[in-house]
Amino acid sequence: MLMSKLIRTGYCSSKRIVDIIGSFIAIVLLSPIFLIVAIAIKLEDGGSVIFKQERSGENDTPFVIYKFRSMTEQVVSSSSGEYTWDNGVPDTFVFKDTGQQDARVTKVGSFIRKFSIDELPQFVNVLFGSMSLIGPRPEIVPITSCYSERQKQRLMVKPGITGWAQINGRSDINNGEKIRLDLEYIEKQTAMLDIIIFFKTVWLVIAGKGSV
């Protein structure tokens, strides 16, 4: 038991170090892309470059997530929606549908979503500690407020830019499968699993599969 606890503590400590170094390097190396995307968004409709939204973090602590804006300003200014499930979020629930074109998404937004470029500002979230490079994707608060006790277990760890559920379906899977995969990751998480998730994510992003 003591050895297991020490291994767990060592993993968490090393993961935070990797998060800091990895996110800092990513921000520096990707800064030209940040600039190009920011200019493209401004040129398209003159609106704000960064989209900010409250998400549920580790231990259900709210934080503000950063993304490149990919939808019209009218949509960004609107509410995230309200959900009134009493017994947890239904397993069949899917927040986004990759099989449909959304007229609210801008032309630049469509491109940066396809290759997950809109997610790049989240390296800032990782650098400052509200997110990790690897972990369950952070959900919006109106949805997590409806979580059952079992579903709340996915909030036990720091959310990530990518995770086990993302490389096994990304936005194509329903809530039940996402919860199952996220809980599986929390139970089995190791440095090796994180490495596997990282490299598979790179491949999926290059291929542009399953993103919205």
PDB file of C-alpha atoms in Angstrom:
ATOM      1  CA  MET A   1       0.000   0.000   0.000  1.00  0.00           C
ATOM      2  CA  LEU A   2       2.822   2.422   0.945  1.00  0.00           C
ATOM      3  CA  MET A   3       4.766   1.576  -2.206  1.00  0.00           C
ATOM      4  CA  SER A   4       1.674   2.094  -4.338  1.00  0.00           C
ATOM      5  CA  LYS A   5       1.077   5.478  -2.697  1.00  0.00           C
ATOM      6  CA  LEU A   6       4.687   6.529  -3.299  1.00  0.00           C
ATOM      7  CA  ILE A   7       4.492   5.499  -6.947  1.00  0.00           C
ATOM      8  CA  ARG A   8       1.250   7.454  -7.314  1.00  0.00           C
ATOM      9  CA  THR A   9       2.764  10.544  -5.678  1.00  0.00           C
ATOM     10  CA  GLY A  10       5.835  10.308  -7.901  1.00  0.00           C
ATOM     11  CA  TYR A  11       3.654  10.000 -11.000  1.00  0.00           C
ATOM     12  CA  CYS A  12       1.585  13.061 -10.099  1.00  0.00           C
ATOM     13  CA  SER A  13       4.671  15.139  -9.336  1.00  0.00           C
ATOM     14  CA  SER A  14       6.457  14.174 -12.533  1.00  0.00           C
ATOM     15  CA  LYS A  15       3.268  14.742 -14.537  1.00  0.00           C
ATOM     16  CA  ARG A  16       3.041  18.326 -13.301  1.00  0.00           C
ATOM     17  CA  ILE A  17       6.680  18.940 -14.248  1.00  0.00           C
ATOM     18  CA  VAL A  18       6.033  17.532 -17.729  1.00  0.00           C
ATOM     19  CA  ASP A  19       2.923  19.722 -17.994  1.00  0.00           C
ATOM     20  CA  ILE A  20       4.888  22.885 -17.195  1.00  0.00           C
ATOM     21  CA  ILE A  21       7.804  22.128 -19.500  1.00  0.00           C
ATOM     22  CA  GLY A  22       5.635  20.717 -22.294  1.00  0.00           C
ATOM     23  CA  SER A  23       3.127  23.574 -22.312  1.00  0.00           C
ATOM     24  CA  PHE A  24       5.858  26.231 -22.192  1.00  0.00           C
ATOM     25  CA  ILE A  25       7.702  24.671 -25.139  1.00  0.00           C
ATOM     26  CA  ALA A  26       4.438  24.291 -27.057  1.00  0.00           C
ATOM     27  CA  ILE A  27       3.502  27.953 -26.537  1.00  0.00           C
ATOM     28  CA  VAL A  28       6.933  29.112 -27.747  1.00  0.00           C
ATOM     29  CA  LEU A  29       7.087  26.809 -30.771  1.00  0.00           C
ATOM     30  CA  LEU A  30       3.478  27.378 -31.782  1.00  0.00           C
ATOM     31  CA  SER A  31       3.491  31.161 -31.291  1.00  0.00           C
ATOM     32  CA  PRO A  32       3.658  31.800 -35.088  1.00  0.00           C
ATOM     33  CA  ILE A  33       0.502  29.687 -35.514  1.00  0.00           C
ATOM     34  CA  PHE A  34      -1.155  31.581 -32.659  1.00  0.00           C
ATOM     35  CA  LEU A  35      -0.456  34.830 -34.494  1.00  0.00           C
ATOM     36  CA  ILE A  36      -1.647  33.582 -37.903  1.00  0.00           C
ATOM     37  CA  VAL A  37      -4.900  32.182 -36.459  1.00  0.00           C
ATOM     38  CA  ALA A  38      -5.543  35.375 -34.489  1.00  0.00           C
ATOM     39  CA  ILE A  39      -5.125  37.489 -37.630  1.00  0.00           C
ATOM     40  CA  ALA A  40      -7.352  35.144 -39.670  1.00  0.00           C
ATOM     41  CA  ILE A  41     -10.153  35.306 -37.076  1.00  0.00           C
ATOM     42  CA  LYS A  42      -9.948  39.105 -36.931  1.00  0.00           C
ATOM     43  CA  LEU A  43      -9.953  39.454 -40.702  1.00  0.00           C
ATOM     44  CA  GLU A  44     -13.020  37.235 -41.109  1.00  0.00           C
ATOM     45  CA  ASP A  45     -15.481  39.114 -38.898  1.00  0.00           C
ATOM     46  CA  GLY A  46     -13.514  41.481 -36.678  1.00  0.00           C
ATOM     47  CA  GLY A  47     -14.671  39.731 -33.532  1.00  0.00           C
ATOM     48  CA  SER A  48     -12.796  38.533 -30.469  1.00  0.00           C
ATOM     49  CA  VAL A  49      -9.968  36.059 -31.008  1.00  0.00           C
ATOM     50  CA  ILE A  50     -10.234  34.071 -27.782  1.00  0.00           C
ATOM     51  CA  PHE A  51     -13.321  32.219 -26.587  1.00  0.00           C
ATOM     52  CA  LYS A  52     -13.602  31.841 -22.813  1.00  0.00           C
ATOM     53  CA  GLN A  53     -15.953  29.450 -21.048  1.00  0.00           C
ATOM     54  CA  GLU A  54     -16.354  28.099 -17.529  1.00  0.00           C
ATOM     55  CA  ARG A  55     -15.643  24.388 -17.236  1.00  0.00           C
ATOM     56  CA  SER A  56     -15.502  21.911 -14.351  1.00  0.00           C
ATOM     57  CA  GLY A  57     -11.955  21.161 -13.268  1.00  0.00           C
ATOM     58  CA  GLU A  58     -10.324  18.815 -10.773  1.00  0.00           C
ATOM     59  CA  ASN A  59     -12.639  18.008  -7.847  1.00  0.00           C
ATOM     60  CA  ASP A  60     -15.416  19.898  -9.684  1.00  0.00           C
ATOM     61  CA  THR A  61     -13.639  23.241  -9.185  1.00  0.00           C
ATOM     62  CA  PRO A  62     -14.724  25.667 -11.951  1.00  0.00           C
ATOM     63  CA  PHE A  63     -12.091  27.336 -14.126  1.00  0.00           C
ATOM     64  CA  VAL A  64     -12.042  29.384 -17.340  1.00  0.00           C
ATOM     65  CA  ILE A  65     -10.916  27.494 -20.440  1.00  0.00           C
ATOM     66  CA  TYR A  66      -9.340  29.276 -23.426  1.00  0.00           C
ATOM     67  CA  LYS A  67      -9.937  28.431 -27.082  1.00  0.00           C
ATOM     68  CA  PHE A  68      -9.650  30.227 -30.391  1.00  0.00           C
ATOM     69  CA  ARG A  69     -13.137  31.447 -31.278  1.00  0.00           C
ATOM     70  CA  SER A  70     -14.610  29.248 -34.009  1.00  0.00           C
ATOM     71  CA  MET A  71     -18.250  30.390 -33.947  1.00  0.00           C
ATOM     72  CA  THR A  72     -20.001  33.689 -34.576  1.00  0.00           C
ATOM     73  CA  GLU A  73     -19.966  36.339 -31.861  1.00  0.00           C
ATOM     74  CA  GLN A  74     -23.755  35.972 -31.397  1.00  0.00           C
ATOM     75  CA  VAL A  75     -23.314  32.322 -30.431  1.00  0.00           C
ATOM     76  CA  VAL A  76     -20.346  33.060 -28.176  1.00  0.00           C
ATOM     77  CA  SER A  77     -22.416  35.637 -26.301  1.00  0.00           C
ATOM     78  CA  SER A  78     -25.331  33.256 -25.759  1.00  0.00           C
ATOM     79  CA  SER A  79     -25.846  30.849 -22.869  1.00  0.00           C
ATOM     80  CA  SER A  80     -24.209  27.423 -22.774  1.00  0.00           C
ATOM     81  CA  GLY A  81     -27.655  25.900 -22.324  1.00  0.00           C
ATOM     82  CA  GLU A  82     -29.547  24.382 -19.431  1.00  0.00           C
ATOM     83  CA  TYR A  83     -29.926  20.698 -18.589  1.00  0.00           C
ATOM     84  CA  THR A  84     -32.372  19.206 -16.099  1.00  0.00           C
ATOM     85  CA  TRP A  85     -31.513  15.511 -15.876  1.00  0.00           C
ATOM     86  CA  ASP A  86     -32.329  14.152 -12.416  1.00  0.00           C
ATOM     87  CA  ASN A  87     -30.522  10.802 -12.477  1.00  0.00           C
ATOM     88  CA  GLY A  88     -27.275  11.686 -14.188  1.00  0.00           C
ATOM     89  CA  VAL A  89     -26.458  12.598 -17.781  1.00  0.00           C
ATOM     90  CA  PRO A  90     -28.004   9.966 -20.111  1.00  0.00           C
ATOM     91  CA  ASP A  91     -25.537   7.525 -21.659  1.00  0.00           C
ATOM     92  CA  THR A  92     -26.986   8.292 -25.094  1.00  0.00           C
ATOM     93  CA  PHE A  93     -26.315  12.029 -24.811  1.00  0.00           C
ATOM     94  CA  VAL A  94     -23.896  13.493 -27.401  1.00  0.00           C
ATOM     95  CA  PHE A  95     -22.950  17.142 -26.944  1.00  0.00           C
ATOM     96  CA  LYS A  96     -21.780  17.604 -30.546  1.00  0.00           C
ATOM     97  CA  ASP A  97     -22.499  15.831 -33.803  1.00  0.00           C
ATOM     98  CA  THR A  98     -19.600  15.591 -36.250  1.00  0.00           C
ATOM     99  CA  GLY A  99     -21.953  14.402 -38.953  1.00  0.00           C
ATOM    100  CA  GLN A 100     -23.727  17.740 -39.320  1.00  0.00           C
ATOM    101  CA  GLN A 101     -22.564  21.097 -40.655  1.00  0.00           C
ATOM    102  CA  ASP A 102     -23.193  23.936 -38.210  1.00  0.00           C
ATOM    103  CA  ALA A 103     -23.974  27.269 -39.881  1.00  0.00           C
ATOM    104  CA  ARG A 104     -22.884  29.056 -36.711  1.00  0.00           C
ATOM    105  CA  VAL A 105     -19.275  27.990 -37.262  1.00  0.00           C
ATOM    106  CA  THR A 106     -17.193  30.508 -39.202  1.00  0.00           C
ATOM    107  CA  LYS A 107     -15.044  29.549 -42.203  1.00  0.00           C
ATOM    108  CA  VAL A 108     -11.864  29.959 -40.184  1.00  0.00           C
ATOM    109  CA  GLY A 109     -13.546  28.153 -37.315  1.00  0.00           C
ATOM    110  CA  SER A 110     -14.357  25.150 -39.490  1.00  0.00           C
ATOM    111  CA  PHE A 111     -10.712  24.773 -40.468  1.00  0.00           C
ATOM    112  CA  ILE A 112      -9.213  25.216 -37.006  1.00  0.00           C
ATOM    113  CA  ARG A 113     -11.757  22.800 -35.528  1.00  0.00           C
ATOM    114  CA  LYS A 114     -10.961  20.102 -38.086  1.00  0.00           C
ATOM    115  CA  PHE A 115      -7.326  20.053 -37.003  1.00  0.00           C
ATOM    116  CA  SER A 116      -8.010  20.970 -33.339  1.00  0.00           C
ATOM    117  CA  ILE A 117      -6.089  24.240 -33.729  1.00  0.00           C
ATOM    118  CA  ASP A 118      -8.858  25.956 -31.748  1.00  0.00           C
ATOM    119  CA  GLU A 119      -7.674  24.019 -28.686  1.00  0.00           C
ATOM    120  CA  LEU A 120      -4.103  25.408 -28.728  1.00  0.00           C
ATOM    121  CA  PRO A 121      -4.710  28.250 -26.227  1.00  0.00           C
ATOM    122  CA  GLN A 122      -5.356  25.556 -23.624  1.00  0.00           C
ATOM    123  CA  PHE A 123      -1.581  25.192 -23.295  1.00  0.00           C
ATOM    124  CA  VAL A 124      -1.919  28.391 -21.227  1.00  0.00           C
ATOM    125  CA  ASN A 125      -4.422  26.569 -18.988  1.00  0.00           C
ATOM    126  CA  VAL A 126      -1.901  23.744 -18.597  1.00  0.00           C
ATOM    127  CA  LEU A 127       0.986  26.107 -17.832  1.00  0.00           C
ATOM    128  CA  PHE A 128      -0.956  27.769 -15.020  1.00  0.00           C
ATOM    129  CA  GLY A 129      -2.225  24.491 -13.574  1.00  0.00           C
ATOM    130  CA  SER A 130      -5.967  24.386 -14.248  1.00  0.00           C
ATOM    131  CA  MET A 131      -5.461  21.643 -16.852  1.00  0.00           C
ATOM    132  CA  SER A 132      -3.003  18.882 -17.728  1.00  0.00           C
ATOM    133  CA  LEU A 133      -1.674  17.767 -21.103  1.00  0.00           C
ATOM    134  CA  ILE A 134      -3.382  14.388 -20.596  1.00  0.00           C
ATOM    135  CA  GLY A 135      -6.663  13.784 -18.786  1.00  0.00           C
ATOM    136  CA  PRO A 136     -10.450  13.694 -19.229  1.00  0.00           C
ATOM    137  CA  ARG A 137     -11.717  16.581 -21.345  1.00  0.00           C
ATOM    138  CA  PRO A 138     -13.246  19.354 -19.178  1.00  0.00           C
ATOM    139  CA  GLU A 139     -17.030  19.456 -19.397  1.00  0.00           C
ATOM    140  CA  ILE A 140     -19.240  22.542 -19.146  1.00  0.00           C
ATOM    141  CA  VAL A 141     -20.687  23.243 -15.694  1.00  0.00           C
ATOM    142  CA  PRO A 142     -24.397  22.939 -16.686  1.00  0.00           C
ATOM    143  CA  ILE A 143     -23.717  19.317 -17.661  1.00  0.00           C
ATOM    144  CA  THR A 144     -21.508  18.291 -14.722  1.00  0.00           C
ATOM    145  CA  SER A 145     -24.093  19.746 -12.340  1.00  0.00           C
ATOM    146  CA  CYS A 146     -26.350  16.885 -13.478  1.00  0.00           C
ATOM    147  CA  TYR A 147     -23.734  14.149 -12.989  1.00  0.00           C
ATOM    148  CA  SER A 148     -24.587  11.041 -11.001  1.00  0.00           C
ATOM    149  CA  GLU A 149     -22.196   9.965  -8.224  1.00  0.00           C
ATOM    150  CA  ARG A 150     -20.472   7.561 -10.623  1.00  0.00           C
ATOM    151  CA  GLN A 151     -20.108  10.200 -13.333  1.00  0.00           C
ATOM    152  CA  LYS A 152     -18.613  12.658 -10.820  1.00  0.00           C
ATOM    153  CA  GLN A 153     -15.653  10.303 -10.452  1.00  0.00           C
ATOM    154  CA  ARG A 154     -14.257  11.573 -13.768  1.00  0.00           C
ATOM    155  CA  LEU A 155     -13.746  14.912 -11.986  1.00  0.00           C
ATOM    156  CA  MET A 156     -11.299  13.365  -9.500  1.00  0.00           C
ATOM    157  CA  VAL A 157      -8.299  14.290 -11.657  1.00  0.00           C
ATOM    158  CA  LYS A 158      -7.161  17.376 -13.533  1.00  0.00           C
ATOM    159  CA  PRO A 159      -8.807  17.670 -16.985  1.00  0.00           C
ATOM    160  CA  GLY A 160      -6.589  17.441 -20.057  1.00  0.00           C
ATOM    161  CA  ILE A 161      -6.135  18.805 -23.551  1.00  0.00           C
ATOM    162  CA  THR A 162      -6.462  15.223 -24.742  1.00  0.00           C
ATOM    163  CA  GLY A 163      -7.299  11.922 -23.097  1.00  0.00           C
ATOM    164  CA  TRP A 164      -8.142   8.245 -23.355  1.00  0.00           C
ATOM    165  CA  ALA A 165     -11.683   8.953 -24.569  1.00  0.00           C
ATOM    166  CA  GLN A 166     -10.405  11.362 -27.251  1.00  0.00           C
ATOM    167  CA  ILE A 167      -8.149   8.791 -28.894  1.00  0.00           C
ATOM    168  CA  ASN A 168     -10.967   6.255 -28.797  1.00  0.00           C
ATOM    169  CA  GLY A 169     -13.589   8.272 -30.626  1.00  0.00           C
ATOM    170  CA  ARG A 170     -13.013  11.977 -29.917  1.00  0.00           C
ATOM    171  CA  SER A 171     -16.327  13.806 -30.420  1.00  0.00           C
ATOM    172  CA  ASP A 172     -18.029  10.824 -32.070  1.00  0.00           C
ATOM    173  CA  ILE A 173     -18.784   8.867 -28.878  1.00  0.00           C
ATOM    174  CA  ASN A 174     -21.774   9.270 -26.575  1.00  0.00           C
ATOM    175  CA  ASN A 175     -21.655  10.260 -22.905  1.00  0.00           C
ATOM    176  CA  GLY A 176     -21.859   6.709 -21.576  1.00  0.00           C
ATOM    177  CA  GLU A 177     -18.814   5.585 -23.549  1.00  0.00           C
ATOM    178  CA  LYS A 178     -16.907   8.753 -22.668  1.00  0.00           C
ATOM    179  CA  ILE A 179     -17.529   8.256 -18.951  1.00  0.00           C
ATOM    180  CA  ARG A 180     -16.478   4.604 -19.190  1.00  0.00           C
ATOM    181  CA  LEU A 181     -13.224   5.466 -20.955  1.00  0.00           C
ATOM    182  CA  ASP A 182     -12.411   8.371 -18.631  1.00  0.00           C
ATOM    183  CA  LEU A 183     -12.935   6.231 -15.510  1.00  0.00           C
ATOM    184  CA  GLU A 184     -10.810   3.510 -17.090  1.00  0.00           C
ATOM    185  CA  TYR A 185      -8.021   6.058 -17.587  1.00  0.00           C
ATOM    186  CA  ILE A 186      -8.261   7.320 -13.993  1.00  0.00           C
ATOM    187  CA  GLU A 187      -7.978   3.750 -12.707  1.00  0.00           C
ATOM    188  CA  LYS A 188      -5.069   2.755 -14.952  1.00  0.00           C
ATOM    189  CA  GLN A 189      -3.188   6.022 -15.521  1.00  0.00           C
ATOM    190  CA  THR A 190       0.569   5.680 -15.846  1.00  0.00           C
ATOM    191  CA  ALA A 191       3.341   7.615 -17.568  1.00  0.00           C
ATOM    192  CA  MET A 192       3.414   5.027 -20.346  1.00  0.00           C
ATOM    193  CA  LEU A 193      -0.327   5.346 -20.950  1.00  0.00           C
ATOM    194  CA  ASP A 194       0.059   9.134 -21.127  1.00  0.00           C
ATOM    195  CA  ILE A 195       2.801   8.743 -23.748  1.00  0.00           C
ATOM    196  CA  ILE A 196       0.596   6.424 -25.820  1.00  0.00           C
ATOM    197  CA  ILE A 197      -2.285   8.907 -25.636  1.00  0.00           C
ATOM    198  CA  PHE A 198      -0.006  11.781 -26.648  1.00  0.00           C
ATOM    199  CA  PHE A 199       1.382  10.137 -29.781  1.00  0.00           C
ATOM    200  CA  LYS A 200      -1.984   8.750 -30.874  1.00  0.00           C
ATOM    201  CA  THR A 201      -3.484  12.220 -30.427  1.00  0.00           C
ATOM    202  CA  VAL A 202      -0.819  13.692 -32.718  1.00  0.00           C
ATOM    203  CA  TRP A 203      -1.750  11.147 -35.394  1.00  0.00           C
ATOM    204  CA  LEU A 204      -5.509  11.821 -35.050  1.00  0.00           C
ATOM    205  CA  VAL A 205      -4.988  15.587 -35.231  1.00  0.00           C
ATOM    206  CA  ILE A 206      -2.879  15.277 -38.398  1.00  0.00           C
ATOM    207  CA  ALA A 207      -5.551  13.040 -39.926  1.00  0.00           C
ATOM    208  CA  GLY A 208      -8.308  15.406 -38.795  1.00  0.00           C
ATOM    209  CA  LYS A 209     -10.466  12.534 -37.543  1.00  0.00           C
ATOM    210  CA  GLY A 210     -13.467  12.859 -35.238  1.00  0.00           C
ATOM    211  CA  SER A 211     -13.121  16.547 -34.455  1.00  0.00           C
ATOM    212  CA  VAL A 212     -15.798  19.266 -34.634  1.00  0.00           C
TER     213      VAL A 212
END
